[in-house]
Tab-separated table of C-alpha atoms in Angstrom:
chain	number	residue	atom	x	y	z
B	1	MET	CA	0.000	0.000	0.000
B	2	THR	CA	1.412	3.402	-1.008
B	3	GLU	CA	1.160	6.492	1.196
B	4	ARG	CA	-1.520	7.820	-1.154
B	5	ASP	CA	-3.451	4.579	-0.699
B	6	ARG	CA	-3.206	5.012	3.059
B	7	VAL	CA	-4.520	8.556	2.824
B	8	LEU	CA	-7.447	7.452	0.635
B	9	ASP	CA	-8.144	4.594	3.031
B	10	ALA	CA	-8.267	7.084	5.904
B	11	LEU	CA	-10.553	9.373	3.915
B	12	GLY	CA	-12.848	6.390	3.455
B	13	ALA	CA	-13.728	6.742	7.142
B	14	VAL	CA	-15.166	10.207	6.469
B	15	ARG	CA	-18.872	10.041	5.657
B	16	ASP	CA	-21.370	12.414	4.171
B	17	PRO	CA	-23.491	12.941	7.301
B	18	GLU	CA	-26.795	12.885	5.434
B	19	LEU	CA	-26.042	9.979	3.088
B	20	ASP	CA	-23.977	7.891	5.534
B	21	GLU	CA	-21.565	6.936	2.746
B	22	PRO	CA	-17.785	7.472	2.487
B	23	ILE	CA	-16.702	10.600	0.645
B	24	THR	CA	-14.339	8.442	-1.411
B	25	THR	CA	-16.969	6.105	-2.861
B	26	LEU	CA	-19.317	9.067	-3.367
B	27	GLY	CA	-16.679	10.732	-5.541
B	28	PHE	CA	-16.319	13.767	-3.270
B	29	VAL	CA	-12.496	13.567	-3.221
B	30	SER	CA	-11.434	15.246	-6.461
B	31	THR	CA	-7.665	14.969	-5.952
B	32	CYS	CA	-5.266	13.462	-3.435
B	33	VAL	CA	-1.550	14.144	-3.783
B	34	VAL	CA	1.096	12.911	-1.351
B	35	SER	CA	4.717	13.983	-1.642
B	36	ALA	CA	7.689	11.790	-0.779
B	37	ALA	CA	8.223	13.959	2.306
B	38	GLY	CA	4.687	13.323	3.575
B	39	ASP	CA	2.951	16.529	2.528
B	40	VAL	CA	-0.681	15.797	1.689
B	41	VAL	CA	-2.934	17.921	-0.489
B	42	VAL	CA	-6.597	16.896	-0.721
B	43	ARG	CA	-9.289	18.688	-2.664
B	44	LEU	CA	-12.970	17.979	-2.080
B	45	ARG	CA	-16.003	18.678	-4.242
B	46	LEU	CA	-19.757	18.378	-3.772
B	47	PRO	CA	-22.745	17.770	-6.057
B	48	THR	CA	-23.846	21.421	-6.142
B	49	TYR	CA	-22.461	24.887	-5.456
B	50	PHE	CA	-25.110	25.343	-2.751
B	51	CYS	CA	-24.765	22.123	-0.723
B	52	ALA	CA	-25.508	22.825	2.948
B	53	PRO	CA	-22.460	24.512	4.537
B	54	ASN	CA	-22.866	22.639	7.830
B	55	PHE	CA	-22.654	19.265	6.046
B	56	ALA	CA	-19.730	20.521	3.971
B	57	PHE	CA	-17.909	21.774	7.057
B	58	LEU	CA	-18.228	18.402	8.784
B	59	MET	CA	-16.733	16.576	5.815
B	60	VAL	CA	-13.829	18.981	5.358
B	61	ALA	CA	-13.046	19.018	9.090
B	62	ASP	CA	-13.288	15.229	9.370
B	63	ALA	CA	-11.050	14.798	6.328
B	64	TYR	CA	-8.457	17.092	7.869
B	65	ASP	CA	-8.576	15.170	11.146
B	66	VAL	CA	-8.201	11.664	9.699
B	67	VAL	CA	-5.342	12.648	7.400
B	68	SER	CA	-3.555	14.562	10.160
B	69	ALA	CA	-3.675	11.468	12.357
B	70	LEU	CA	-1.641	9.347	9.927
B	71	PRO	CA	1.882	8.740	11.240
B	72	ALA	CA	3.836	9.446	8.058
B	73	VAL	CA	2.102	12.752	7.279
B	74	ARG	CA	4.168	15.912	7.686
B	75	SER	CA	1.645	18.541	6.595
B	76	VAL	CA	-2.010	18.577	5.572
B	77	ASP	CA	-3.812	20.850	3.133
B	78	VAL	CA	-7.486	19.928	2.816
B	79	ALA	CA	-9.799	22.297	0.978
B	80	LEU	CA	-13.266	22.352	-0.546
B	81	GLU	CA	-13.623	23.729	-4.064
B	82	ASP	CA	-16.515	25.106	-6.149
B	83	HIS	CA	-18.736	25.887	-3.163
B	84	PHE	CA	-20.250	29.193	-2.122
B	85	ALA	CA	-18.902	28.927	1.448
B	86	ALA	CA	-15.549	27.343	0.555
B	87	ALA	CA	-13.458	30.299	1.708
B	88	GLN	CA	-15.024	30.351	5.179
B	89	ILE	CA	-14.981	26.589	5.557
B	90	ASN	CA	-11.392	26.157	4.390
B	91	ALA	CA	-10.068	28.992	6.528
B	92	GLY	CA	-11.960	27.787	9.583
B	93	VAL	CA	-10.830	24.186	9.263
B	94	ALA	CA	-7.206	25.212	8.698
B	95	ALA	CA	-7.361	27.419	11.804
B	96	ARG	CA	-9.204	24.724	13.820
B	97	ALA	CA	-11.791	27.401	14.582
B	98	GLY	CA	-14.842	25.131	14.705
B	99	PHE	CA	-18.104	25.818	12.912
B	100	VAL	CA	-19.078	28.792	15.068
B	101	GLY	CA	-15.669	30.396	14.700
B	102	SER	CA	-15.700	29.804	10.949
B	103	PHE	CA	-19.121	31.422	10.545
B	104	ALA	CA	-18.883	34.136	13.177
B	105	GLY	CA	-22.195	35.895	13.654
B	106	GLU	CA	-24.013	33.324	11.507
B	107	ALA	CA	-23.674	30.004	13.351
B	108	ALA	CA	-25.226	29.624	16.786
B	109	ALA	CA	-23.725	26.296	17.844
B	110	GLU	CA	-21.267	23.591	16.914
B	111	LEU	CA	-22.445	20.589	14.903
B	112	ASP	CA	-22.364	17.776	17.458
B	113	ASP	CA	-26.163	17.586	17.700
B	114	LEU	CA	-26.518	17.597	13.916
B	115	ARG	CA	-23.983	14.807	13.585
B	116	ARG	CA	-25.799	12.740	16.215
B	117	THR	CA	-29.142	13.273	14.484
B	118	PHE	CA	-27.812	11.875	11.238
B	119	VAL	CA	-26.161	8.890	12.916
B	120	GLN	CA	-29.556	8.171	14.481
B	121	LYS	CA	-31.042	8.243	10.979
B	122	ALA	CA	-28.300	5.843	9.872
B	123	VAL	CA	-29.291	3.485	12.700
B	124	LEU	CA	-32.917	3.565	11.546
B	125	ALA	CA	-31.971	2.995	7.910
B	126	GLY	CA	-29.616	0.203	8.911
B	127	THR	CA	-32.334	-1.413	10.993
B	128	ASP	CA	-34.534	-1.685	7.928
B	129	THR	CA	-31.664	-3.060	5.827
B	130	VAL	CA	-31.043	-5.802	8.407
B	131	CYS	CA	-34.692	-6.580	9.154
B	132	ARG	CA	-36.087	-6.763	5.614
B	133	PRO	CA	-34.402	-10.110	4.782
B	134	LEU	CA	-35.577	-11.505	8.109
B	135	VAL	CA	-39.172	-10.494	7.476
B	136	ALA	CA	-38.964	-11.827	3.901
B	137	ALA	CA	-37.841	-15.170	5.356
B	138	GLY	CA	-40.805	-15.221	7.738
B	139	ILE	CA	-38.780	-14.280	10.831
B	140	ASP	CA	-40.341	-11.809	13.260
B	141	PRO	CA	-37.640	-9.317	14.340
B	142	VAL	CA	-39.493	-8.345	17.504
B	143	GLY	CA	-37.738	-9.829	20.509
B	144	LEU	CA	-34.619	-10.892	18.610
B	145	THR	CA	-31.199	-10.099	20.008
B	146	ILE	CA	-28.096	-9.343	17.988
B	147	LYS	CA	-26.818	-12.893	18.410
B	148	ASP	CA	-30.034	-14.197	16.829
B	149	VAL	CA	-29.249	-12.425	13.544
B	150	PRO	CA	-26.907	-14.049	10.981
B	151	PRO	CA	-23.655	-12.076	10.634
B	152	SER	CA	-23.508	-9.805	7.583
B	153	PRO	CA	-21.808	-6.588	6.434
B	154	GLU	CA	-25.145	-4.824	6.930
B	155	LEU	CA	-25.408	-5.977	10.551
B	156	ALA	CA	-21.788	-5.011	11.224
B	157	ARG	CA	-22.426	-1.548	9.819
B	158	LEU	CA	-25.560	-1.138	11.940
B	159	LEU	CA	-23.651	-2.120	15.078
B	160	ARG	CA	-20.898	0.386	14.293
B	161	ARG	CA	-23.468	3.170	14.051
B	162	ARG	CA	-25.107	2.077	17.287
B	163	THR	CA	-21.722	2.033	18.993
B	164	GLU	CA	-21.044	5.585	17.803
B	165	LEU	CA	-24.175	6.686	19.646
B	166	GLY	CA	-23.470	4.634	22.765
B	167	LEU	CA	-26.484	2.405	22.060
B	168	PRO	CA	-26.512	-1.277	23.053
B	169	ALA	CA	-24.551	-3.261	20.466
B	170	GLY	CA	-23.476	-6.458	22.238
B	171	PRO	CA	-24.696	-9.954	21.371
B	172	ASP	CA	-27.481	-9.828	23.967
B	173	ALA	CA	-28.712	-6.378	22.919
B	174	PRO	CA	-32.163	-6.169	21.303
B	175	LEU	CA	-32.172	-5.928	17.525
B	176	LEU	CA	-34.877	-3.275	17.650
B	177	VAL	CA	-33.974	-0.267	19.767
B	178	ASP	CA	-34.978	3.369	19.922
B	179	ALA	CA	-32.265	5.282	18.038
B	180	GLY	CA	-32.409	8.088	20.553
B	181	THR	CA	-32.487	6.261	23.874
B	182	GLY	CA	-31.419	2.692	23.140
B	183	ALA	CA	-34.556	1.335	24.785
B	184	ALA	CA	-35.892	-1.933	23.373
B	185	ILE	CA	-38.846	-1.625	21.003
B	186	ASP	CA	-41.769	-3.738	22.186
B	187	ARG	CA	-44.409	-5.351	20.009
B	188	ALA	CA	-46.860	-2.492	20.431
B	189	ALA	CA	-44.382	-0.041	18.950
B	190	ALA	CA	-42.725	-2.374	16.444
B	191	ALA	CA	-44.896	-1.695	13.397
B	192	ARG	CA	-44.423	2.056	13.668
B	193	HIS	CA	-40.697	1.669	14.335
B	194	LEU	CA	-40.151	-0.617	11.348
B	195	GLY	CA	-42.236	1.669	9.151
B	196	LEU	CA	-40.119	4.654	10.148
B	197	ALA	CA	-36.965	2.634	9.536
B	198	ARG	CA	-38.161	1.693	6.052
B	199	LEU	CA	-39.087	5.300	5.250
B	200	THR	CA	-35.721	6.543	6.498
B	201	ARG	CA	-33.788	3.988	4.473
B	202	THR	CA	-35.780	4.826	1.339
B	203	GLY	CA	-35.129	8.544	1.814
B	204	VAL	CA	-31.410	8.086	2.340
B	205	GLU	CA	-31.089	5.867	-0.727
B	206	ALA	CA	-33.085	8.327	-2.854
B	207	ASN	CA	-30.929	11.258	-1.729
B	208	THR	CA	-27.792	9.232	-2.410
B	209	GLY	CA	-28.922	8.486	-5.948
B	210	ILE	CA	-29.761	12.135	-6.574
B	211	CYS	CA	-26.411	13.328	-5.241
B	212	ARG	CA	-24.469	10.783	-7.293
B	213	GLY	CA	-26.338	11.847	-10.414
B	214	MET	CA	-25.788	15.554	-9.793
B	215	LEU	CA	-22.093	15.028	-9.104
B	216	LYS	CA	-21.653	13.044	-12.328
B	217	HIS	CA	-23.413	15.808	-14.237
B	218	ARG	CA	-21.250	18.480	-12.638
B	219	TYR	CA	-17.929	16.640	-12.952
B	220	ALA	CA	-17.238	14.201	-15.759
B	221	GLU	CA	-14.196	12.608	-14.153
B	222	SER	CA	-14.259	10.091	-11.297
B	223	GLY	CA	-13.053	11.130	-7.877
B	224	ALA	CA	-9.766	10.063	-6.337
B	225	GLY	CA	-10.207	6.536	-5.031
B	226	GLU	CA	-13.782	6.276	-6.301
B	227	GLU	CA	-13.162	3.512	-8.828
B	228	GLU	CA	-10.755	1.570	-6.616
B	229	LEU	CA	-12.962	1.810	-3.511
B	230	GLY	CA	-16.417	2.037	-5.030
């Protein structure tokens, strides 16, 4: 694995908060250049000029953090291009000023609550992805624990999102839990919970398809790492 490969692998841990997909496979990394001395230059792009600045800030800041943490990296230059708030975002991330400091007088709070909200949505969407095959096979998910569910990449992903939120994720944890509190979902609430999970998953997948299409229309070339990792 080259140093550039390691940087792209690290960037694969950065997700679009709304789509819950890596910025690499989404094509959001336009270029990634790593010098022999360990100087890294990453340029990011988004589907439209007006993508939400709070989402954009999270991705740029997260990209800076994961690349900076790599042991062989000497310097990091991560910047967003072709976006109406790029100058504020890039300057704020480089200065480690946070969202409020980057948008002084415009932003009222940091983005921790927003990030948590979207991870909760990812838990709901992931719940539907895991439960649909069970229901199709005639298995009632109500009352199941994690150890009752066959291992799969989809289950592993769901458990990672639950762990991020501090929700129960061990083998004896209920499969169906409230994404906000971690409380087990009982039979009375199961139909509504599974319906919300299905709706959330459908919405996320629709938004992902729209964003992919808009990005391809805006930029003809694939992103750095998109073909290898996608």
